[in-house]
Coordinates of C-alpha atoms in Angstrom, one line a residue:
M20 CA -4.7 19.5 -2.9
T21 CA -1.5 21.1 -3.2
N22 CA 1.7 20.8 -5.2
E23 CA 0.1 19.7 -8.4
R24 CA 1.8 19.7 -11.6
K25 CA 1.0 21.2 -14.9
R26 CA 1.2 19.1 -18.3
D27 CA 3.9 21.2 -19.7
D28 CA 6.2 20.0 -16.8
A29 CA 5.0 16.5 -16.8
P30 CA 7.5 14.0 -16.0
T31 CA 9.3 11.7 -18.3
G32 CA 10.0 8.8 -16.1
N33 CA 7.4 6.2 -14.7
V34 CA 4.5 7.8 -12.5
A35 CA 3.6 6.2 -9.3
L36 CA 0.7 6.9 -6.7
V37 CA 1.2 5.8 -3.1
T38 CA -1.8 6.0 -1.0
G39 CA -1.4 6.6 2.8
A40 CA 2.0 7.8 2.1
S41 CA 2.0 10.3 5.0
R42 CA 3.7 8.0 7.5
G43 CA 4.8 4.2 7.9
V44 CA 5.0 1.7 5.1
G45 CA 3.4 4.1 2.5
R46 CA 6.2 6.8 3.4
G47 CA 8.9 4.2 2.9
I48 CA 7.8 3.3 -0.2
A49 CA 7.1 6.8 -1.9
L50 CA 10.8 7.6 -0.8
V51 CA 12.0 4.7 -2.4
L52 CA 10.3 5.0 -5.7
L53 CA 11.2 8.7 -5.8
A54 CA 14.9 7.8 -5.4
A55 CA 14.3 5.2 -8.2
G56 CA 13.4 7.7 -10.8
F57 CA 9.5 7.7 -10.3
Q58 CA 7.4 10.8 -10.3
V59 CA 5.8 10.1 -7.2
Y60 CA 2.2 11.1 -6.0
G61 CA 1.2 10.7 -2.4
T62 CA -2.1 10.8 -0.6
G63 CA -3.2 11.0 2.7
R64 CA -5.4 12.9 5.2
S65 CA -2.4 14.5 6.8
I66 CA -0.1 14.2 3.9
D67 CA 0.5 18.3 4.0
Q68 CA 2.4 17.8 7.3
A69 CA 4.2 14.6 6.3
D70 CA 8.0 14.6 6.5
L71 CA 8.3 13.9 2.6
P72 CA 10.9 15.6 0.0
R73 CA 9.4 18.4 -1.9
E74 CA 9.5 16.3 -5.2
I75 CA 6.8 14.2 -4.1
V76 CA 3.6 15.7 -5.2
R77 CA 1.3 15.6 -2.2
L78 CA -2.7 15.1 -2.6
R79 CA -4.4 15.6 0.6
C80 CA -7.4 12.9 0.4
D81 CA -9.8 11.3 2.7
H82 CA -10.1 7.9 0.6
L83 CA -13.6 7.4 2.7
N84 CA -14.8 10.3 0.0
N85 CA -15.2 9.1 -3.3
D86 CA -15.0 12.9 -4.9
E87 CA -11.5 13.4 -3.0
T88 CA -10.3 10.2 -4.5
A89 CA -11.8 11.0 -7.9
R90 CA -9.9 14.4 -7.6
V91 CA -6.4 12.6 -6.7
F92 CA -6.6 11.0 -10.4
D93 CA -7.8 14.0 -12.1
A94 CA -4.8 15.7 -10.8
I95 CA -2.6 12.7 -11.7
R96 CA -4.1 12.9 -15.3
S97 CA -3.7 16.5 -15.7
G98 CA -0.2 16.6 -14.2
S99 CA 1.4 13.6 -15.8
G100 CA -1.1 12.3 -18.3
R101 CA -0.8 8.5 -17.4
L102 CA -0.2 6.1 -14.3
D103 CA 2.1 3.2 -14.4
L104 CA 2.1 2.0 -10.6
L105 CA -0.7 2.1 -7.8
V106 CA 0.6 1.2 -4.5
N107 CA -2.7 0.7 -2.0
C108 CA -1.4 1.3 1.1
A109 CA -4.0 3.4 3.0
W110 CA -5.2 1.8 5.9
G111 CA -7.3 3.2 9.1
G112 CA -7.2 0.0 10.9
Y113 CA -4.6 1.0 13.4
E114 CA -6.1 4.1 14.6
K115 CA -8.1 4.2 18.0
M116 CA -6.5 1.0 19.3
V117 CA -6.6 2.2 22.9
E118 CA -9.9 3.6 24.0
G119 CA -10.9 4.6 27.6
G120 CA -7.6 3.4 28.8
A121 CA -8.0 -0.2 27.3
F122 CA -6.5 -1.8 24.4
S123 CA -9.5 -2.6 22.2
W124 CA -8.0 -4.2 19.3
P125 CA -7.9 -7.6 20.3
A126 CA -11.4 -7.9 21.9
P127 CA -13.7 -10.3 20.4
F128 CA -15.5 -9.3 17.4
W129 CA -18.8 -8.7 19.2
E130 CA -17.0 -6.2 21.3
Q131 CA -15.3 -4.2 18.5
P132 CA -16.2 -0.8 18.0
P133 CA -17.9 0.0 14.8
H134 CA -15.3 2.5 13.5
R135 CA -12.7 -0.5 13.3
W136 CA -15.0 -1.9 10.6
T137 CA -14.8 1.5 8.8
G138 CA -11.2 1.8 9.3
M139 CA -10.1 -1.7 8.0
M140 CA -12.8 -2.1 5.2
D141 CA -13.9 1.2 4.1
A142 CA -10.5 3.0 4.6
G143 CA -8.6 0.0 3.5
V144 CA -10.2 -2.5 1.4
R145 CA -13.2 -0.1 -0.3
A146 CA -10.5 2.7 -0.8
A147 CA -8.2 0.1 -2.5
F148 CA -11.0 -1.2 -4.8
V149 CA -11.9 2.5 -5.8
C150 CA -8.6 3.6 -6.4
S151 CA -7.9 0.4 -8.6
A152 CA -10.9 1.2 -10.6
H153 CA -9.8 4.6 -11.2
A154 CA -6.2 3.3 -12.0
A155 CA -7.5 0.6 -14.6
R156 CA -9.3 3.4 -16.3
M157 CA -6.1 5.1 -17.1
M158 CA -3.9 2.0 -17.4
T159 CA -6.0 -0.2 -19.8
P160 CA -6.0 2.0 -22.9
R161 CA -2.4 2.0 -22.8
R162 CA -2.1 -1.6 -21.8
R163 CA 0.6 -0.9 -19.3
G164 CA 0.7 -0.7 -15.5
L165 CA 1.1 -2.2 -12.3
I166 CA -1.2 -2.4 -8.9
I167 CA 0.2 -3.6 -5.8
N168 CA -2.1 -4.3 -2.6
I169 CA -0.3 -4.1 0.4
S170 CA -1.9 -7.2 2.4
F171 CA -0.9 -9.2 5.5
W172 CA -1.0 -12.8 7.1
A173 CA -4.1 -12.0 8.7
A174 CA -5.8 -13.3 5.6
Q175 CA -4.6 -16.8 6.4
R176 CA -4.5 -17.3 10.2
H177 CA -6.4 -15.4 13.3
L178 CA -4.2 -12.9 14.4
G179 CA -6.3 -11.4 17.1
N180 CA -8.7 -9.5 15.4
T181 CA -11.7 -10.8 13.3
I182 CA -12.2 -7.7 11.3
Y183 CA -8.5 -7.6 10.3
G184 CA -8.7 -11.1 9.0
I185 CA -11.7 -10.4 7.0
A186 CA -9.8 -7.2 5.3
K187 CA -6.9 -8.9 4.4
A188 CA -8.6 -11.8 2.9
A189 CA -10.7 -9.4 0.8
T190 CA -7.9 -7.8 0.0
D191 CA -6.1 -11.0 -1.5
K192 CA -9.2 -12.0 -3.2
M193 CA -9.8 -8.8 -4.5
T194 CA -6.1 -8.9 -6.0
S195 CA -7.0 -12.3 -7.6
D196 CA -10.1 -11.4 -9.1
M197 CA -8.9 -8.0 -10.5
A198 CA -6.1 -9.8 -11.7
V199 CA -8.3 -12.3 -13.9
E200 CA -10.2 -9.1 -15.5
L201 CA -6.8 -7.0 -16.0
K202 CA -4.8 -10.1 -17.6
P203 CA -6.2 -9.5 -21.2
F204 CA -4.8 -5.8 -20.9
D205 CA -1.3 -7.1 -19.7
I206 CA -1.9 -5.3 -16.4
P207 CA -0.6 -7.5 -13.2
V208 CA -2.2 -7.1 -10.0
I209 CA -0.1 -8.4 -6.6
A210 CA -0.9 -8.5 -3.1
L211 CA 2.5 -8.1 -1.3
Y212 CA 2.9 -8.9 2.4
P213 CA 5.6 -7.3 4.5
G214 CA 7.0 -8.6 7.5
L215 CA 7.5 -6.6 10.9
V216 CA 8.1 -3.0 9.7
R217 CA 9.7 -0.5 12.0
T218 CA 7.1 2.1 11.5
E219 CA 6.8 4.8 13.8
A220 CA 3.9 2.8 15.9
V221 CA 6.1 -0.2 15.9
L222 CA 8.8 1.5 17.3
A223 CA 7.2 3.3 20.0
A224 CA 5.6 -0.3 21.1
A225 CA 9.2 -1.7 21.0
K226 CA 10.3 0.6 23.5
S227 CA 7.8 -1.1 26.0
G228 CA 9.3 -4.7 24.9
A229 CA 6.1 -5.4 22.7
F230 CA 8.4 -6.3 19.6
D231 CA 11.3 -8.1 18.8
L232 CA 12.9 -5.9 16.3
S233 CA 15.8 -8.2 15.4
T234 CA 14.4 -9.6 12.2
S235 CA 12.0 -6.2 11.2
E236 CA 12.2 -4.5 7.9
S237 CA 12.5 -0.8 7.4
P238 CA 9.6 1.1 5.9
E239 CA 11.8 1.5 2.6
F240 CA 12.4 -2.3 2.4
I241 CA 9.1 -3.1 0.7
G242 CA 9.5 0.0 -1.7
R243 CA 12.6 -1.6 -2.7
V244 CA 10.9 -5.2 -3.4
I245 CA 8.3 -3.0 -5.3
N246 CA 10.8 -1.3 -7.6
A247 CA 12.3 -4.7 -8.5
L248 CA 8.8 -6.3 -9.2
F249 CA 8.1 -3.2 -11.3
H250 CA 11.2 -3.9 -13.4
D251 CA 10.5 -7.7 -13.6
Q252 CA 10.1 -8.8 -17.4
D253 CA 8.0 -11.7 -16.3
L254 CA 5.9 -10.3 -13.8
M255 CA 2.7 -11.2 -15.7
A256 CA 3.6 -14.8 -14.7
R257 CA 2.9 -13.4 -11.1
T258 CA -0.3 -11.7 -11.4
G259 CA -2.8 -12.7 -8.8
Q260 CA -0.7 -14.0 -6.6
V261 CA 0.1 -13.3 -2.8
L262 CA 3.9 -12.5 -2.6
I263 CA 5.9 -12.4 0.6
A264 CA 7.9 -9.3 0.3
A265 CA 11.3 -10.6 1.8
A266 CA 11.1 -13.9 -0.5
V267 CA 10.9 -11.6 -3.6
A268 CA 13.8 -9.8 -2.3
K269 CA 16.0 -12.6 -1.6
E270 CA 14.9 -13.8 -5.3
F271 CA 15.9 -10.5 -6.9
G272 CA 18.9 -9.8 -4.3
V273 CA 17.4 -6.8 -2.8
L274 CA 18.7 -5.9 0.7
D275 CA 17.2 -3.3 3.4
I276 CA 18.9 0.0 4.1
D277 CA 20.9 -1.4 6.8
G278 CA 22.5 -4.0 4.1
K279 CA 20.5 -6.8 5.8
S280 CA 18.4 -9.6 4.2
P281 CA 15.1 -10.0 6.3
P282 CA 13.9 -13.2 6.7
A283 CA 10.7 -14.1 4.9
L284 CA 8.1 -14.9 7.6
T285 CA 6.0 -18.2 7.2
L286 CA 2.5 -19.0 9.2
A287 CA 4.6 -21.1 11.7
D288 CA 6.4 -17.8 12.5
L289 CA 3.4 -16.0 13.4

């Protein structure tokens, strides 16, 4: 781990941890929270090489490793003494999508490579569970905090990969049940769905015509939505729910970095 703070240099604002902050959605969220005044910790296996401002505390972590995950929270406890926001964005499901020259991601479940289960369920769902458990231990004594689990529509409709659907459905159910157990401590838990996000991988695929980016979202957009939710005084009324980021944005008047208001996708759009 690198760039860790000492307690005598602890921040006075809100403290956030964004897992999977090296690139894509996680990086966008981390950038927005930093600009909004949060002290931001970001994790990732390649976080040391990530294009991030120096103010973001980089904690190298493979969330498949329990000891490395535990050290992340030890560092936050030592550096800041508390945690106000956890955004579970770590996800290994999009790795090795092309193998042996073939696009294996949409193959039927009986032809899926074992690593894809590990990437989606262990590096995704399990990582979010373990991080949420650590976060809850820090948040419940203060009766303050927010846990956001990044999920997607695959929980509600088959989108080309059975494991993908299982992982997202598990994330939504995990959110719902965690919310029940954290409600007595006034700590909301939310599952948040992005739309089509202009991540590095999506932009690369768009060059071949794979995606229509006309209604897409920047990686920073969902970070703006999370910041708005964090400051919502009535957020406990939403705990345990699945929220569509673009729909929440319209409610709060949140715009994307280009000044646009991305449409809220529905199942019919998918």
